[in-house]
Coordinates of C-alpha atoms in Angstrom, one line a residue:
M1 CA -36.6 52.3 0.4
P2 CA -34.3 49.1 0.0
R3 CA -34.7 47.6 -3.3
Q4 CA -36.2 44.1 -3.1
A5 CA -34.9 41.0 -4.3
T6 CA -36.3 39.1 -7.3
P7 CA -37.3 35.8 -6.3
L8 CA -35.3 32.9 -7.8
T9 CA -36.6 30.4 -10.2
D10 CA -35.1 27.1 -11.5
T11 CA -34.6 28.3 -14.6
K12 CA -32.7 31.2 -13.3
I13 CA -30.6 29.1 -10.8
K14 CA -29.8 26.7 -13.8
A15 CA -28.5 29.6 -15.9
L16 CA -25.9 30.8 -13.1
R17 CA -22.4 30.3 -14.3
P18 CA -19.4 30.2 -12.2
K19 CA -16.9 32.9 -11.8
L20 CA -13.2 33.1 -10.5
A21 CA -14.7 34.1 -7.2
R22 CA -17.5 32.9 -5.3
F23 CA -20.7 35.1 -5.6
R24 CA -24.2 35.1 -4.4
V25 CA -27.6 35.9 -5.4
S26 CA -30.8 36.6 -3.3
D27 CA -34.0 34.9 -3.2
T28 CA -36.4 36.7 -0.6
G29 CA -36.3 36.9 3.0
G30 CA -32.6 36.2 3.7
L31 CA -31.9 33.3 1.6
L32 CA -29.0 33.4 -0.7
L33 CA -27.8 31.0 -3.2
E34 CA -23.7 31.1 -3.1
V35 CA -22.1 30.0 -6.5
M36 CA -18.7 28.3 -6.1
P37 CA -15.7 28.6 -8.7
S38 CA -16.0 24.9 -8.9
G39 CA -19.6 25.1 -10.2
S40 CA -21.4 23.9 -7.4
K41 CA -24.3 26.0 -5.5
V42 CA -25.0 26.0 -1.7
W43 CA -28.1 27.8 -0.2
R44 CA -27.5 29.8 2.6
Y45 CA -29.9 31.8 5.2
R46 CA -28.7 35.3 6.5
Y47 CA -30.4 37.0 9.6
Q48 CA -30.1 39.4 12.3
L49 CA -31.0 38.6 15.8
H50 CA -31.4 41.6 18.3
S51 CA -29.9 43.9 15.8
V52 CA -27.0 42.0 15.4
R53 CA -26.1 40.3 12.1
Y54 CA -25.0 36.7 12.3
P55 CA -22.7 34.7 9.7
A56 CA -25.0 33.3 7.1
L57 CA -26.5 29.6 8.1
T58 CA -25.6 27.0 5.5
I59 CA -28.8 25.0 4.5
G60 CA -27.3 22.7 1.5
N61 CA -26.3 22.2 -1.9
Y62 CA -28.8 22.6 -5.0
P63 CA -30.3 20.8 -6.6
E64 CA -30.1 18.1 -3.8
I65 CA -32.1 20.7 -1.5
S66 CA -34.6 22.1 -4.0
L67 CA -35.9 25.9 -4.1
A68 CA -39.0 24.8 -2.4
D69 CA -36.9 22.9 0.5
A70 CA -34.5 26.0 0.9
R71 CA -37.5 28.2 1.1
K72 CA -39.2 25.9 3.8
Q73 CA -35.8 25.9 5.7
R74 CA -35.5 29.7 5.5
D75 CA -39.3 30.0 6.9
E76 CA -38.4 27.7 9.8
W77 CA -35.4 29.7 10.8
A78 CA -37.4 32.9 10.1
A79 CA -39.9 32.1 12.9
L80 CA -37.2 31.4 15.4
V81 CA -35.7 34.8 14.7
A82 CA -39.0 36.4 15.0
R83 CA -39.6 34.7 18.6
G84 CA -36.2 36.2 19.5
E85 CA -34.5 32.6 19.3
S86 CA -31.1 31.7 17.7
P87 CA -31.3 29.4 14.7
R88 CA -27.8 28.5 15.0
K89 CA -28.4 27.2 18.5
A90 CA -31.4 25.1 16.9
V91 CA -29.2 23.6 14.6
A92 CA -26.4 22.7 17.1
A93 CA -29.1 21.1 18.9
S94 CA -30.5 19.1 16.3
K95 CA -26.9 18.0 15.3
V96 CA -26.1 16.8 18.7
E97 CA -29.5 14.7 18.6
K98 CA -29.0 13.1 15.3
L99 CA -25.1 12.3 16.1
N100 CA -26.2 10.7 19.5
T101 CA -24.8 7.5 19.0
I102 CA -21.1 6.3 18.4
Q103 CA -22.1 5.0 14.7
A104 CA -23.8 8.2 13.8
F105 CA -21.0 10.6 15.1
A106 CA -18.3 8.2 13.7
A107 CA -19.8 8.5 10.3
E108 CA -20.0 12.2 10.3
W109 CA -16.4 12.1 11.7
F110 CA -15.1 10.1 9.2
R111 CA -16.5 11.9 6.2
E112 CA -15.0 15.2 7.5
Q113 CA -11.6 14.3 9.1
I114 CA -10.6 11.1 7.6
S115 CA -12.1 10.7 4.1
D116 CA -9.4 13.0 2.5
K117 CA -6.5 11.2 4.4
S118 CA -4.1 8.8 2.6
D119 CA -6.2 5.7 1.0
S120 CA -4.4 3.4 3.1
Y121 CA -5.1 4.8 6.4
S122 CA -8.8 6.0 5.5
R123 CA -9.3 2.2 4.6
N124 CA -7.9 0.9 7.6
V125 CA -10.1 3.4 9.9
E126 CA -13.3 2.4 7.9
R127 CA -12.5 -1.4 8.3
V128 CA -12.0 -1.0 12.1
L129 CA -15.2 0.8 12.1
N130 CA -17.3 -1.6 10.1
K131 CA -15.6 -4.6 11.5
D132 CA -15.0 -3.9 15.2
I133 CA -16.6 -0.6 16.5
F134 CA -19.7 -0.4 15.3
P135 CA -20.9 -4.0 16.0
K136 CA -19.8 -3.9 19.5
L137 CA -20.1 -0.3 20.3
G138 CA -22.3 1.3 17.3
R139 CA -25.5 1.9 19.5
V140 CA -24.0 3.3 22.7
P141 CA -24.8 7.0 23.0
L142 CA -21.6 9.3 22.4
T143 CA -21.7 10.8 26.0
E144 CA -22.1 7.2 27.8
L145 CA -19.0 5.3 26.3
T146 CA -16.6 4.4 29.4
P147 CA -12.7 3.5 29.6
G148 CA -14.4 -0.2 30.4
D149 CA -16.1 -0.2 27.1
V150 CA -13.2 0.6 25.2
M151 CA -11.0 -2.2 27.1
A152 CA -13.9 -4.6 26.5
L153 CA -13.5 -3.9 22.8
C154 CA -9.6 -4.2 22.7
D155 CA -9.5 -7.4 24.6
H156 CA -12.1 -8.9 22.3
I157 CA -9.6 -7.8 19.3
K158 CA -6.6 -9.4 20.9
S159 CA -8.5 -12.6 21.7
R160 CA -8.2 -13.1 18.2
G161 CA -4.6 -12.6 18.0
S162 CA -4.6 -9.2 16.7
P163 CA -2.9 -6.8 19.6
K164 CA -1.9 -4.2 17.1
M165 CA -5.3 -3.9 15.6
A166 CA -6.5 -3.7 19.0
L167 CA -4.1 -0.6 19.7
F168 CA -5.3 0.8 16.0
S169 CA -8.9 0.9 17.1
R170 CA -8.0 2.6 20.5
N171 CA -6.2 5.1 18.8
V172 CA -9.2 5.7 16.3
L173 CA -11.6 5.9 19.0
K174 CA -9.3 8.6 20.7
R175 CA -9.0 10.6 17.6
M176 CA -12.5 10.4 17.0
Y177 CA -13.5 11.8 20.6
D178 CA -10.9 14.7 20.5
F179 CA -12.8 15.9 17.5
A180 CA -16.2 15.4 19.5
I181 CA -14.8 17.2 22.4
A182 CA -13.8 20.1 19.8
R183 CA -17.4 20.3 18.8
Q184 CA -18.5 20.4 22.3
L185 CA -20.2 17.0 21.7
A186 CA -18.7 15.3 24.5
T187 CA -16.7 16.2 27.7
S188 CA -14.3 13.5 28.1
N189 CA -12.6 11.1 26.0
P190 CA -12.7 7.5 27.2
A191 CA -10.1 5.9 25.2
A192 CA -7.6 8.6 26.2
A193 CA -7.9 6.7 29.5
L194 CA -6.2 3.8 28.3
V195 CA -2.4 3.5 28.2
A196 CA -1.4 2.3 24.8
R197 CA 1.6 -0.1 26.3
F198 CA -1.3 -1.9 28.2
I199 CA -3.0 -2.5 24.9
A200 CA -0.2 -3.7 22.6
T201 CA 3.3 -3.1 22.0
E202 CA 5.8 -4.1 19.5
E203 CA 6.6 -7.2 21.1
S204 CA 2.7 -8.1 21.7
R205 CA 3.0 -11.2 19.4
T206 CA 4.8 -14.1 20.7
R207 CA 2.8 -17.1 19.5
V208 CA 5.0 -19.9 18.1
L209 CA 3.0 -23.2 16.8
T210 CA 3.7 -26.3 18.2
P211 CA 4.8 -29.1 15.9
S212 CA 1.4 -31.0 16.2
E213 CA -0.2 -27.5 15.3
I214 CA 1.8 -26.9 12.3
G215 CA 0.6 -30.2 11.1
F216 CA -3.0 -29.4 11.9
V217 CA -2.9 -26.0 10.4
L218 CA -1.4 -27.4 7.1
R219 CA -3.9 -30.5 6.9
S220 CA -6.8 -28.4 7.4
I221 CA -5.7 -25.9 4.8
Y222 CA -5.5 -28.6 2.2
A223 CA -8.7 -30.4 3.3
S224 CA -10.6 -27.3 3.0
D225 CA -12.4 -26.1 -0.4
I226 CA -10.5 -23.0 -0.8
R227 CA -9.0 -22.5 -4.4
R228 CA -5.8 -24.6 -4.9
P229 CA -3.5 -21.8 -5.6
L230 CA -4.4 -20.1 -2.1
K231 CA -3.5 -23.6 -0.5
L232 CA -0.3 -23.3 -2.2
A233 CA 0.2 -20.0 -1.1
L234 CA -0.4 -20.7 2.5
H235 CA 2.2 -23.5 2.3
L236 CA 4.8 -21.5 0.7
L237 CA 4.4 -18.8 3.2
L238 CA 5.1 -21.3 5.9
I239 CA 8.4 -22.8 4.3
T240 CA 10.0 -20.0 2.8
M241 CA 9.6 -17.9 5.7
V242 CA 8.5 -14.6 3.9
R243 CA 6.4 -11.7 4.9
K244 CA 2.8 -12.1 3.3
A245 CA 2.9 -9.2 1.0
E246 CA 6.5 -10.3 -0.3
L247 CA 4.8 -13.6 -1.4
T248 CA 1.5 -12.2 -2.9
E249 CA 2.6 -9.6 -5.0
A250 CA 5.4 -12.1 -6.1
R251 CA 6.2 -11.9 -10.2
W252 CA 7.3 -15.0 -12.0
Q253 CA 10.4 -13.0 -13.2
E254 CA 11.9 -12.9 -9.8
F255 CA 12.2 -16.9 -9.8
N256 CA 15.0 -19.1 -11.1
L257 CA 13.4 -22.7 -10.6
E258 CA 16.4 -24.5 -11.8
Q259 CA 18.9 -22.6 -9.6
G260 CA 16.3 -22.7 -6.6
T261 CA 16.5 -19.0 -6.0
W262 CA 13.7 -16.3 -5.5
D263 CA 15.0 -12.5 -5.6
V264 CA 12.3 -10.4 -3.8
P265 CA 13.3 -6.8 -4.9
A266 CA 13.9 -4.1 -2.6
E267 CA 10.8 -2.1 -3.0
R268 CA 8.6 -5.1 -1.7
M269 CA 10.9 -5.5 1.3
K270 CA 10.4 -3.8 4.8
K271 CA 14.0 -2.7 5.0
D272 CA 14.0 -1.6 1.5
L273 CA 16.9 -3.9 0.5
P274 CA 16.8 -6.7 -1.7
H275 CA 16.4 -10.2 -0.4
R276 CA 17.4 -13.8 -1.9
V277 CA 15.3 -16.7 -0.9
Y278 CA 16.7 -20.1 -1.5
L279 CA 14.1 -22.4 -2.4
S280 CA 13.6 -25.9 -0.7
A281 CA 12.7 -28.8 -3.0
Q282 CA 9.1 -28.9 -1.7
A283 CA 8.8 -24.9 -2.6
V284 CA 10.0 -25.6 -6.0
E285 CA 7.9 -28.5 -6.5
L286 CA 4.6 -26.1 -5.4
L287 CA 6.1 -23.0 -7.7
Q288 CA 5.9 -25.5 -10.5
E289 CA 2.5 -26.7 -10.1
L290 CA 1.7 -22.9 -9.5
Q291 CA 3.2 -21.9 -12.9
K292 CA 0.4 -24.2 -14.4
L293 CA -2.3 -22.7 -12.4
S294 CA -1.4 -18.9 -13.0
G295 CA -1.6 -19.2 -16.8
R296 CA -0.1 -16.1 -18.6
S297 CA -0.3 -13.8 -15.8
E298 CA 3.1 -12.1 -14.7
F299 CA 2.0 -12.9 -11.1
L300 CA 2.2 -16.0 -9.2
F301 CA -1.3 -15.2 -7.6
P302 CA -3.4 -13.3 -10.2
S303 CA -6.5 -11.9 -8.8
S304 CA -9.6 -13.5 -10.2
R305 CA -11.5 -10.2 -10.4
G306 CA -11.5 -8.0 -13.3
S307 CA -9.7 -8.0 -16.4
D308 CA -6.5 -6.4 -15.2
D309 CA -3.5 -8.6 -14.6
R310 CA -2.7 -7.9 -10.9
P311 CA -2.2 -9.8 -7.8
I312 CA -4.7 -11.1 -5.2
S313 CA -5.3 -8.5 -2.2
K314 CA -3.3 -8.5 0.9
S315 CA -6.2 -9.4 2.9
T316 CA -7.0 -12.7 0.5
L317 CA -4.7 -15.1 2.2
N318 CA -6.4 -13.9 5.8
Q319 CA -9.7 -14.3 4.5
A320 CA -8.9 -17.7 3.5
V321 CA -7.3 -18.8 6.8
R322 CA -10.6 -17.3 8.7
A323 CA -13.0 -19.0 6.6
L324 CA -11.2 -22.2 7.9
S325 CA -12.3 -21.4 11.5
L326 CA -9.2 -23.4 12.7
D327 CA -9.3 -24.4 16.2
V328 CA -5.8 -22.9 16.8
Q329 CA -5.9 -20.2 19.4
H330 CA -4.5 -16.9 18.5
F331 CA -3.0 -17.7 15.4
V332 CA -2.4 -15.2 12.8
L333 CA -0.5 -15.8 9.4
H334 CA 2.5 -13.6 10.7
D335 CA 3.0 -16.3 13.5
F336 CA 4.7 -18.3 10.4
R337 CA 7.8 -16.5 10.8
R338 CA 8.3 -16.7 14.2
T339 CA 7.4 -20.3 14.4
A340 CA 10.2 -20.9 12.0
S341 CA 12.8 -19.1 13.7
T342 CA 12.0 -20.7 17.2
H343 CA 12.2 -24.4 15.8
L344 CA 15.0 -23.6 13.7
H345 CA 17.0 -22.1 16.5
E346 CA 15.9 -25.3 19.0
M347 CA 17.4 -27.4 15.9
G348 CA 20.7 -25.8 16.6
H349 CA 21.0 -23.6 13.3
S350 CA 22.9 -20.5 13.1
S351 CA 21.2 -17.6 14.8
D352 CA 22.7 -15.1 12.3
A353 CA 21.9 -17.4 9.4
I354 CA 18.4 -17.6 10.5
E355 CA 18.2 -13.7 10.8
K356 CA 19.4 -13.4 7.2
A357 CA 16.9 -16.2 6.2
L358 CA 14.2 -14.1 7.7
A359 CA 15.7 -10.8 6.1
H360 CA 16.2 -9.4 9.9
K361 CA 19.0 -7.2 10.2
V362 CA 22.0 -8.7 11.9
S363 CA 22.9 -6.3 15.0
G364 CA 26.1 -5.4 16.6
I365 CA 29.6 -5.9 15.4
K366 CA 28.6 -8.8 13.0
G367 CA 25.8 -6.5 11.3
V368 CA 28.9 -3.9 10.7
Y369 CA 31.8 -5.9 9.4
N370 CA 30.4 -9.6 8.5
R371 CA 29.7 -9.3 4.9
A372 CA 28.7 -12.9 4.5
E373 CA 25.4 -13.6 3.2
Y374 CA 25.6 -17.4 4.7
A375 CA 24.4 -18.8 1.6
E376 CA 25.0 -22.3 2.2
Q377 CA 23.5 -22.2 6.0
R378 CA 20.5 -20.5 4.4
K379 CA 20.0 -23.3 1.8
Q380 CA 20.4 -25.9 4.8
I381 CA 18.1 -24.1 7.0
L382 CA 15.1 -23.6 4.2
Q383 CA 15.5 -27.0 3.3
A384 CA 15.8 -28.3 6.9
W385 CA 12.8 -26.3 7.8
A386 CA 10.6 -27.5 4.5
D387 CA 11.3 -31.3 5.8
F388 CA 10.6 -30.6 9.4
V389 CA 7.2 -29.0 8.2
Q390 CA 6.6 -31.9 5.9
A391 CA 7.0 -34.3 8.6
Q392 CA 4.7 -32.9 11.0
V393 CA 2.0 -33.1 8.3
A394 CA 2.1 -36.6 7.6
G395 CA 5.0 -38.2 9.4
A396 CA 6.8 -39.0 6.0
N397 CA 6.7 -37.7 2.6
V398 CA 3.5 -35.6 2.2
T399 CA 3.6 -35.1 -1.7
P400 CA 0.5 -37.5 -2.3
L401 CA -1.4 -35.8 0.3
L402 CA -0.8 -32.5 -1.3
K403 CA -1.5 -33.8 -5.0
R404 CA -4.7 -35.2 -3.8
A405 CA -5.9 -32.2 -2.0

C-alpha cells in the first residue's frame, strides 16, 4: 500500500531551505510545493486523467498563495478530474477570458516578453502602450481589432508630428499579436496588414518652420511660465543647430566662451565623431546667463530632482514644449535642424559648410578628399542663423525681450 503524504504546515514550509537543484515536497491529493535553488517556492498540482499522467499545473508562489488557497485550487481541479474534465483546458479558457481585451493581454505580453529586454527598449514600449495604445484601443477585445483600427491609431500619432513613433506603435502591436497567435488567443495579426512604408520612412519628417513661425515659437517660449533654464535650452537648441541629447547632456568643461567654441565629445554624437560648434554672440550671452543658473553643477541643465548631479532627462524639453500647447501644426523639436538648414540654403550659404555645421557627413568625392572643416564659413553660418532667428522674434535686437522673460 503506497505511503500517504504527510500534510504540510506553514511551519514546515518556512523551514524548507533551497538546494543546488530544485526539489519537491508533497502535501496531499496531488498538491506539491517545488523549492527552487533561488529560494522561491511554487505550488503545483499533479494529476492523472483517463489513466494518463499529465505535467503538473502551476498554481503560484508561496507565500503570495497561502497553503489554504493552494488546497482550495487543488480541490477545484480535482473535482474536474473526477468528472473526466481537463483542468489544463479550464486554465487556458480562464486565461483567455481574463486576457480578453488588448490592455489586459498587452500587460501579460509585456511582463513575459518585454520586461527583460534592454532598459531603453522596454521604456519605449511601455510609453507607447500607456500614451497611445491603451487610451485608444485598450478596451477593444483582442480578437476584434482591425487593420483600420491600427491605421487610425497611426494617423492620430502622425497628426502630432511623430511618424516614426506611429511606426513604432504599429510594430509593438504586430509583435504583440504574433505572441497572441502563438498562444492561440488570436488567429490573425491586424498590424501585419499595414505596410511599414505607408506609415513612415526615414524621410517622413519634412516640416520646416516659416520665419513667422520661428518668431511665434520663440516668443511663446519666453512668455510662458516654464523654468528659465528650459527657455534658454530651447533657444540654444534652435540657434546652435545641434541634436537635443547633444545639448541636454552637455557639460561646462566642453565650452570655451572666450573663444566661442563648444566641443561635443564623440560618445554623444550620432556618428561617434567629435563635433565643434562655433558659438554665435547670442549663444554666448545665453550660456553666460546659464552659468549663473546652473550653480556648481558640471552640467548646463542639471536635474532638479534628487540629490545626484545629473542632467535633465531626454524628454524634459519635449514635455516643456507640449505644455505650451503651441498653435503650430505638426511641429517637433527636431524640426529646428531642418528649419535652420532650409533657411541657410535659401540665404545662399555653402551647402558643405551647412552640412558640417549640422554634423552631417559630406558625401561623394568631397567627403573623401576634402579635409577642410569649413571653420570660417561655419562661424559665419551660425552667426547669420542666430541673427536671422533674432530678427524673426522682434524684428530687431531681442535681448531686452529675453532679459525680461
